[in-house]
Amino acid sequence: MSLDALIERWSRGWRGPALAALVAFLAGLPGVFAVPPLDRDESRFAQATAQMLEQEDFVVIRFQDQPRFKKPVGIHWLQAASVSTFSDPETRAIWAYRLPSLLGAMLAAAACAWGAAALFGAPTGLVAGAVLGATFLLSTEAFIAKTDAVLCGTTTLAIAALARMYAEANGGAPTGRLTRLLFWLGLSTAVLVKGPVGLLVVALTALSLWAWDRKGGWLTRLGWGWGVILFFAIVGPWAGAVTVATDGGFWSTAIAGDLAPKLAGGQETHGAPPGYHTIALLLLFFPATLMLPAALMLGWQGRVEPGIRFALAWLVPSWLLFELMPTKLVHYTLPTYGALAWLVAAAAMSKRMSPRLRVAGAGVSAFAGVLLAAGVAYLFKEYGEGSDLFATILTALLLAGAGLAGAILLLRSVPLTALAVALGLGVLGHGALAAGLAPRLEPLWLSARTEAVLAKARLLPRQGITPAPVAVAGYAEPSLVFALGTPTDLGGPVEAATALADARPAVVEAREQAAFEAAVKALGVKPRLIGTVNGLDYSNGDKTTLRVYAPPAEPKETSR
């Protein structure tokens, strides 16, 4: 059976979205369990969720004793539900905090397929969902316990429902109340997860279509009456509760302290000129990079077609807005990736591709694959050791193979086969990177290794032998707080020496060593060095040495 026939067969009905979700599941799953907690955002989110469960406060978001007034509460509620169901906050199992992100990526792929099916047909919908699910950016966000995969899923769901209503207005299949319900559920949850971002993408899409078509009667059939009520029923209770609990402080900090600086300048050194997201797309959209030239050409030539027009209205305004924002992070454009997936799938299924587009697609595909393989080799050179060589070679071959095999097949005039092979090898390469190589690069995982040293010595407070908190001097990464527990004392060398005097363990970074030694001498404490952890604090690029100390041994009683 040909590839076209297989896609036609397996795209019918619910099977297309389900298979797209399966691709996203397979692409993201390896990293969920294998990769240690990441700094800094993931560990901040996970730690704040753990505190919600420990303190039973599901309104105010905190990181240790500091309020965390940057994002709404939605992701923390989802993580708390996952941890309560599959783990517990004491265990600090990061995979339980990541499951909502994996489900968000699966939702994004399924919704992408569902929406595209109405405008392009079910086979193209399946290909589009698989493309989105396999992209490097979404499959990476799928194993990071923060907002972005869930935001992509909920926003794509709202856009897909909007697309089906737009298709109906252009002679497509009729939609029912379920489609409208999914639109409002997706939009409401997106706002509860990350504030105005999802709402902005949806609004820009709808307004662009209205301006382009010069008619928007179909937008009046969204169910505005009950939909707006549902929106405020989902978002309103927490918004009201947090306003009362913080005396309005959440909103002033979130808007003036987080959102406004991103719009005004490059917040936290994350500034970049326009074009940043477009250049990054070559790697972040991999392994479907090979179809980007054809997709962009199709977008221009087919802009009068309803499906292409909708994809452009989804993609272009939001993309331009993200490019114009002074603050740029790679995941900002993720809610628009579904539109690119639609265009890629439509180009692959159309089988109309000029030789120049084939050469251009093959070139960017080969470049991206080889560049990713070179990145893998660099990671091994800088942070690996001899035992990591097999994982390095396997990962590099799979990623380079995805780019090169896709390029060769595209030049041979089989775009759909080229895309399928690139997606398959790309998913395998991403899995090998996330589960095979990355966890073995020990210099990058300072917090996890420090936790392991304390656990081996039975000095972790949650083991029930040593009192909390562990004192840490000179190293304040959120991953270490998540690993060691909420009370972790991020003080200085004096606090570390005092902890040892109180029969508690301490962790001291090398730059604080001299002051620490002076403090323990003044207190008359004789600490026991039980481990040294060397590596790189990749959040700031500093080489770091952590020395782990146990309290002085208690003198043994002598028999008389």
C-alpha atoms as one frame of an Amber mdcrd trajectory, in Angstrom:
protein
   0.000   0.000   0.000   1.338   3.426  -0.966   2.059   6.136   1.565  -0.790
   8.236   0.178  -3.219   5.355   0.628  -2.032   4.728   4.193  -2.513   8.370
   5.099  -5.939   8.367   3.485  -6.942   5.273   5.437  -5.616   6.347   8.835
  -6.808   9.935   8.665 -10.514   9.176   8.657 -12.643  10.454  11.516 -11.011
  10.522  14.930  -7.988   8.516  13.792  -6.201  11.480  12.216  -6.105  13.620
  15.374  -5.377  10.536  17.484  -2.363   9.552  15.373  -1.098  13.127  15.399
  -1.326  13.093  19.204   0.567   9.782  19.222   3.419  11.374  17.253   3.621
  14.189  19.805   3.517  11.644  22.627   6.390   9.601  21.177   8.437  12.723
  20.447   8.092  14.185  23.936   7.939  11.125  26.187  11.670  10.213  26.378
  12.619  13.519  27.955   9.785  13.455  30.492  11.458  10.736  32.529  15.118
  11.034  31.544  16.086  14.702  31.759  16.815  16.072  35.274  14.983  19.223
  36.435  16.007  22.221  34.346  17.007  25.706  35.419  15.557  28.095  35.748
  11.923  28.385  34.718  10.982  24.713  34.930  12.239  24.318  38.480  10.563
  27.558  39.539   7.231  26.337  38.203   7.640  22.885  39.745   8.748  24.266
  43.113   5.814  26.699  43.217   3.443  23.815  42.491   5.032  21.687  45.200
   4.497  24.533  47.662   0.846  24.791  46.639   0.393  21.166  47.633   2.477
  21.459  50.795   0.768  24.626  52.004  -2.671  23.901  50.505  -2.844  27.405
  49.056  -4.070  27.146  45.468  -4.562  30.882  44.892  -1.279  32.680  45.641
   1.787  31.419  43.771   5.028  31.398  45.774   8.643  30.352  45.358   9.900
  29.719  48.888   8.851  32.832  50.833   8.634  35.097  47.774   5.395  35.676
  45.816   5.661  34.683  42.166   3.366  37.112  40.408   4.244  36.572  36.746
   1.839  34.034  35.237  -1.707  32.937  36.067  -2.369  29.810  38.054  -3.567
  27.382  35.382  -0.345  25.432  34.857   0.128  25.033  38.607  -3.351  23.566
  38.991  -2.671  21.102  36.188   0.684  20.127  37.681  -0.825  19.819  41.156
  -3.505  17.482  39.810  -0.852  15.380  38.084   1.414  15.202  41.149  -1.518
  14.361  43.446  -2.600  11.579  41.105   0.720   9.983  40.215   3.220  11.076
  42.877   3.468  13.407  45.868   5.287  16.696  46.553   7.764  15.095  48.976
   9.152  12.756  46.315  10.120  15.628  44.018   9.599  13.440  40.928   9.913
  15.949  38.101   8.169  13.672  35.585   4.865  14.107  37.415   5.104  17.880
  36.963   5.852  17.404  33.258   2.840  15.295  32.321   0.568  18.324  31.681
   3.139  19.628  29.200   3.189  16.292  27.396  -0.614  16.298  27.259  -0.524
  19.909  26.029   1.741  18.918  23.136  -0.561  16.014  22.285  -3.553  18.351
  22.345  -1.743  20.781  20.046  -1.016  18.066  17.476  -4.531  16.621  17.634
  -6.177  20.048  17.379  -3.888  20.987  14.489  -5.022  17.879  12.599  -8.688
  18.459  13.497  -8.689  22.063  12.316  -6.748  21.417   9.107  -9.049  18.536
   8.158 -11.973  20.942   7.774 -10.128  23.218   5.342  -7.693  20.889   3.571
  -9.137  17.414   4.025  -8.425  14.686   6.559  -5.175  13.354   4.982  -3.595
  16.811   5.005  -4.884  17.268   8.542  -3.098  14.125   9.716   0.159  15.215
   8.087  -0.145  18.697   9.626  -0.728  17.304  13.111   2.214  14.924  12.773
   4.456  17.760  11.564   3.561  19.926  14.557   3.947  17.061  17.026   7.414
  16.200  15.711   8.885  19.706  15.653  11.932  20.174  17.840  10.403  23.078
  19.713   7.098  21.442  20.657   8.632  18.055  21.450  11.143  19.805  23.722
   8.501  21.907  25.468   6.560  18.654  25.921   9.014  17.554  28.613   9.502
  20.906  30.354   7.190  21.606  33.281   6.104  25.129  32.373   3.373  26.874
  30.432   4.349  26.765  26.788   3.260  23.315  25.583  -0.098  23.705  27.339
  -0.482  27.199  25.909   0.222  25.830  22.432  -2.350  23.064  22.938  -5.141
  25.282  24.230  -4.510  28.064  21.707  -4.373  25.595  18.821  -7.634  24.052
  20.026  -9.358  27.448  19.982  -7.901  28.258  16.543  -8.912  24.838  15.179
 -12.499  25.324  16.323 -12.450  28.776  14.733 -11.132  27.204  11.522 -13.966
  24.713  11.383 -16.492  27.533  11.732 -14.676  29.457   9.006 -14.772  26.381
   6.787 -18.518  26.112   7.354 -18.930  29.736   6.278 -17.051  28.868   3.074
 -19.134  25.856   2.123 -17.618  23.268   4.437 -19.256  20.798   6.774 -21.647
  22.256   9.354 -20.447  22.683  12.921 -22.380  22.215  16.111 -22.348  23.501
  19.649 -19.465  21.164  20.555 -17.163  23.085  18.207 -18.146  26.356  19.831
 -17.724  24.841  23.282 -14.197  23.698  22.406 -13.397  27.184  21.145 -14.367
  28.808  24.434 -12.754  26.091  26.531  -9.487  26.422  24.615  -9.507  30.203
  24.817 -10.414  30.313  28.516  -7.800  27.755  29.508  -5.142  29.532  27.460
  -5.818  32.739  29.388  -5.762  30.898  32.724  -2.410  29.354  31.767  -0.532
  32.336  30.329  -2.657  35.424  30.407  -3.260  37.395  27.198  -0.937  35.510
  24.815  -3.421  32.916  23.556  -6.230  35.472  23.452  -4.016  37.781  21.404
  -3.192  35.093  18.813  -6.852  34.113  18.446  -8.021  37.734  18.237  -5.396
  38.657  15.632  -6.419  35.655  13.535 -10.118  36.530  13.630  -9.553  40.240
  12.993  -7.191  39.519  10.096  -9.758  37.251   8.443 -12.476  39.854   8.937
 -10.290  42.549   7.366  -9.145  40.291   4.519 -12.576  38.954   3.603 -14.374
  42.212   4.431 -17.060  40.165   6.091 -17.298  38.591   9.508 -20.841  37.326
   9.826 -19.563  33.870  10.721 -17.915  35.330  13.829 -21.353  36.223  15.216
 -22.125  32.505  15.459 -19.432  31.822  18.062 -21.996  31.636  20.849 -20.996
  34.923  22.412 -23.721  34.936  25.052 -23.002  31.686  26.829 -19.356  31.650
  25.644 -18.406  34.835  27.462 -20.208  33.560  30.569 -18.201  30.321  30.353
 -14.982  32.308  29.872 -15.520  34.315  33.047 -16.727  31.237  34.916 -13.351
  29.596  34.202 -11.058  32.604  34.602 -13.033  34.764  37.021 -12.988  32.814
  40.313  -9.218  32.644  40.541  -8.801  36.217  39.232 -11.097  37.485  41.961
  -9.529  35.326  44.671  -5.956  36.353  43.862  -6.978  40.015  43.710  -8.383
  39.807  47.221  -5.566  37.635  48.586  -2.814  39.926  47.303  -4.703  43.221
  47.574  -4.234  43.673  43.834  -0.506  43.038  44.073  -0.606  40.141  41.623
  -1.867  42.323  38.784   0.408  45.276  39.402   3.456  43.002  39.536   2.410
  40.812  36.591   1.697  43.793  34.350   4.202  46.404  35.505   6.928  43.984
  36.587   6.706  41.280  33.924   4.629  42.161  30.853   5.538  45.853  30.449
   9.343  45.323  30.591   9.058  42.701  27.841   7.258  45.179  25.631   9.592
  48.050  26.475  12.965  46.330  26.118  14.928  43.091  26.229  13.970  41.786
  29.655  16.599  39.790  31.582  19.117  39.985  28.689  16.637  38.264  26.339
  16.613  41.065  23.804  17.184  40.357  20.109  16.630  42.201  16.821  13.739
  41.457  14.425  14.390  38.307  12.433  15.493  36.280  15.462  12.462  33.974
  15.403  12.675  33.512  11.632  16.307  32.417  11.777  15.664  30.146  14.753
  12.817  28.516  12.834  15.288  26.529  10.724  16.240  24.474  13.796  13.127
  24.748  15.944  10.800  23.545  13.172  13.118  20.665  12.306  12.664  18.005
  10.899   9.937  19.605   8.737  12.397  22.358   7.768  12.787  20.811   4.307
   9.242  21.872   3.356   9.445  25.481   4.568  10.362  27.031   1.171   7.518
  25.207  -0.551   5.124  26.083   2.280   5.931  29.787   2.050   5.516  29.760
  -1.727   2.201  27.957  -1.389   1.112  30.577   1.123   1.726  33.322  -1.433
   0.324  31.554  -4.498  -2.712  30.017  -2.783  -3.751  32.930  -0.617  -7.181
  33.124  -2.238  -8.047  29.627  -0.986  -9.885  29.596   2.361  -7.497  27.177
   4.066  -4.353  29.009   2.996  -5.936  32.346   3.868  -6.808  31.139   7.358
  -3.282  29.790   7.899  -1.763  33.116   6.853  -4.162  35.065   9.093  -3.079
  32.811  11.967   0.627  33.016  11.207   1.590  36.413   9.850   0.138  39.003
  12.285   1.194  37.150  15.418   4.622  36.313  13.998   5.256  39.940  13.124
   4.193  40.991  16.609   6.601  38.516  18.214   9.402  39.682  15.908   8.763
  43.324  16.829   8.761  42.675  20.583  12.136  43.657  22.086  12.169  40.635
  24.404  12.506  37.349  22.525  12.605  33.769  23.731  12.544  30.841  21.336
   9.176  29.526  22.541   7.246  32.773  22.025   6.155  31.868  18.482   5.096
  28.308  19.345   1.321  29.092  19.275   1.707  29.943  15.563   3.531  26.744
  14.590   0.251  25.016  13.755  -0.250  27.445  10.859   3.173  26.555   9.483
   2.319  22.880   9.878  -0.828  23.418   7.798   1.143  25.060   5.002   3.855
  22.392   5.113   1.307  19.583   4.963  -0.621  21.215   2.128   2.595  21.696
   0.143   3.650  18.082   0.705   0.244  16.730  -0.301  -0.112  18.960  -3.376
   2.857  17.309  -5.116   3.422  20.550  -7.032   6.933  21.725  -6.321   9.331
  23.427  -8.676  12.962  22.273  -8.926  14.126  25.502  -7.280  11.920  24.877
  -4.264  13.227  21.327  -4.024  16.806  22.537  -4.041  16.039  25.239  -1.481
  14.228  22.785   0.790  16.987  20.208   0.474  19.583  22.823   1.287  17.964
  24.098   4.474  17.155  20.542   5.559  20.729  19.340   5.131  22.068  22.473
   6.818  19.768  22.084   9.833  20.494  18.368  10.246  24.256  18.787  10.024
  24.177  21.810  12.351  22.238  19.865  14.972  24.652  16.950  14.662  27.557
  19.372  15.095  25.848  20.718  18.219  25.659  17.198  19.604  29.359  16.701
  18.921  30.133  19.973  20.703  28.137  18.907  23.780  30.116  15.668  23.912
  33.426  17.454  23.514  32.672  19.966  26.277  30.688  17.904  28.784  30.874
  14.235  27.845  33.287  11.427  28.519  34.307   8.222  26.788  31.286   6.226
  27.927  29.007   8.771  26.235  30.487   8.198  22.781  27.903   5.660  21.587
  24.960   7.883  22.599  26.664  10.832  20.902  27.261   9.006  17.624  23.725
   7.574  17.556  22.131  10.954  18.226  24.292  12.771  15.685  23.647  10.151
  12.989  19.888  10.260  13.511  19.698  14.050  13.403  22.044  14.391  10.441
  20.185  11.524   8.783  16.849  13.276   9.208  18.180  16.347   7.434  20.185
  14.578   4.738  17.753  11.753   3.948  14.907  14.232   3.694  17.022  16.386
   1.395  17.952  13.494  -0.913  14.374  12.217  -1.165  13.074  15.723  -1.819
  15.517  16.132  -4.696  14.184  12.847  -6.094  10.704  14.371  -6.413   8.983
  12.546  -3.543   8.108  15.344  -1.084   5.607  13.378   1.004   8.012  10.463
   1.433  10.848  12.883   2.177   8.753  14.535   4.871   7.719  11.190   6.398
  11.308   9.907   6.558  12.582  13.188   7.992   9.863  13.171  10.665  10.601
   9.578  11.651  14.354  10.036  11.935  13.887  13.405  13.606  11.664  11.974
  16.339  14.177   9.183  16.941  17.029  11.693  17.041  15.216  13.933  19.480
  14.488  10.940  21.689  18.126   9.850  21.599  19.210  13.365  22.529  16.715
  13.778  25.383  16.880  10.294  26.879  20.250   8.980  25.715  22.795  11.770
  25.619  21.571  14.768  27.621  21.189  12.977  30.992  24.736  11.621  30.644
  26.317  15.068  30.364  26.971  15.213  34.087  28.690  18.639  34.274  25.348
  20.221  33.335  23.352  18.650  36.173  24.870  20.230  39.276  21.699  20.166
  41.365  20.791  16.563  40.592  24.322  15.404  41.420  24.357  17.423  44.651
  21.060  15.837  45.633  22.541  12.409  44.879  25.562  13.079  47.141  23.294
  14.061  50.027  20.939  11.145  49.410  23.793   8.634  49.405  24.940   9.987
  52.777  21.336   9.875  54.087  21.414  13.636  54.614  18.387  14.705  52.586
  15.797  16.096  55.001  12.981  14.160  53.296  14.771  10.919  54.186  13.687
  11.599  57.754  17.095  11.474  59.427  18.563  14.967  59.084  16.589  18.093
  60.027  15.779  20.749  57.437  16.861  22.992  55.926  20.032  22.306  53.986
  22.047  25.530  53.845  23.498  26.582  50.492  26.080  29.335  50.059  26.874
  30.879  46.679  24.572  28.765  44.490  20.901  29.685  44.271  19.532  27.849
  41.237  15.841  26.865  41.533  16.624  23.260  40.611  18.528  22.842  43.881
  15.616  24.256  45.883  13.282  21.835  44.120  15.658  18.954  44.811  16.351
  19.714  48.470  12.938  20.985  49.536  11.048  24.211  50.140  12.887  25.238
  53.382  16.306  25.200  51.645  18.339  28.080  53.091  19.881  30.116  50.266
  22.073  32.155  52.572  25.764  32.876  52.774  28.845  31.224  54.268  27.864
  32.157  57.829  24.478  30.451  57.409  26.236  27.383  56.007  28.569  27.213
  59.002  25.652  27.716  61.389  23.763  24.859  59.709  26.670  22.503  60.401
  26.738  23.630  64.007  23.024  22.783  64.155  23.649  19.265  62.778  22.378
  20.148  59.323  24.235  19.663  56.006  25.610  22.508  53.931  26.574  23.122
  50.302  29.236  25.730  49.553  30.207  27.125  46.159  33.962  27.603  45.613
  33.782  31.393  45.532  32.419  31.344  49.091  34.943  28.803  50.363  37.344
  31.188  52.116  34.539  33.000  53.946  32.972  29.652  54.870  36.224  28.340
  56.338  36.561  31.499  58.409  32.979  31.101  59.653  33.372  27.466  60.729
  36.639  28.310  62.461  34.952  31.088  64.405  32.179  28.703  65.456  34.582
  25.910  66.320  32.885  23.532  63.909  34.744  20.742  62.113  32.729  19.926
  58.973  33.088  16.677  57.049  33.494  17.003  53.281  31.409  14.194  51.748
  31.490  15.172  48.092  32.565  17.684  45.470  30.456  18.469  42.412  32.135
  20.206  39.474  30.370  21.463  36.388  28.750  24.341  34.532  25.912  26.513
  35.735  24.398  26.782  32.254  21.960  29.496  33.347  24.768  32.023  33.626
  27.674  30.212  31.939  29.822  30.053  35.083  32.057  27.108  35.881  30.967
  25.968  39.306  32.326  23.811  42.112  30.019  22.783  44.942  31.398  21.199
  48.100  28.923  19.196  50.137  29.481  19.059  53.895  28.013  16.863  56.599
  27.758  17.999  60.235  30.585  16.987  62.566  30.402  13.358  63.576  29.060
  12.804  67.065  31.717  11.436  69.416  31.327   7.740  70.144  30.621   6.704
  73.706  33.424   4.679  75.242  32.627   1.637  77.393  33.834   1.563  80.974
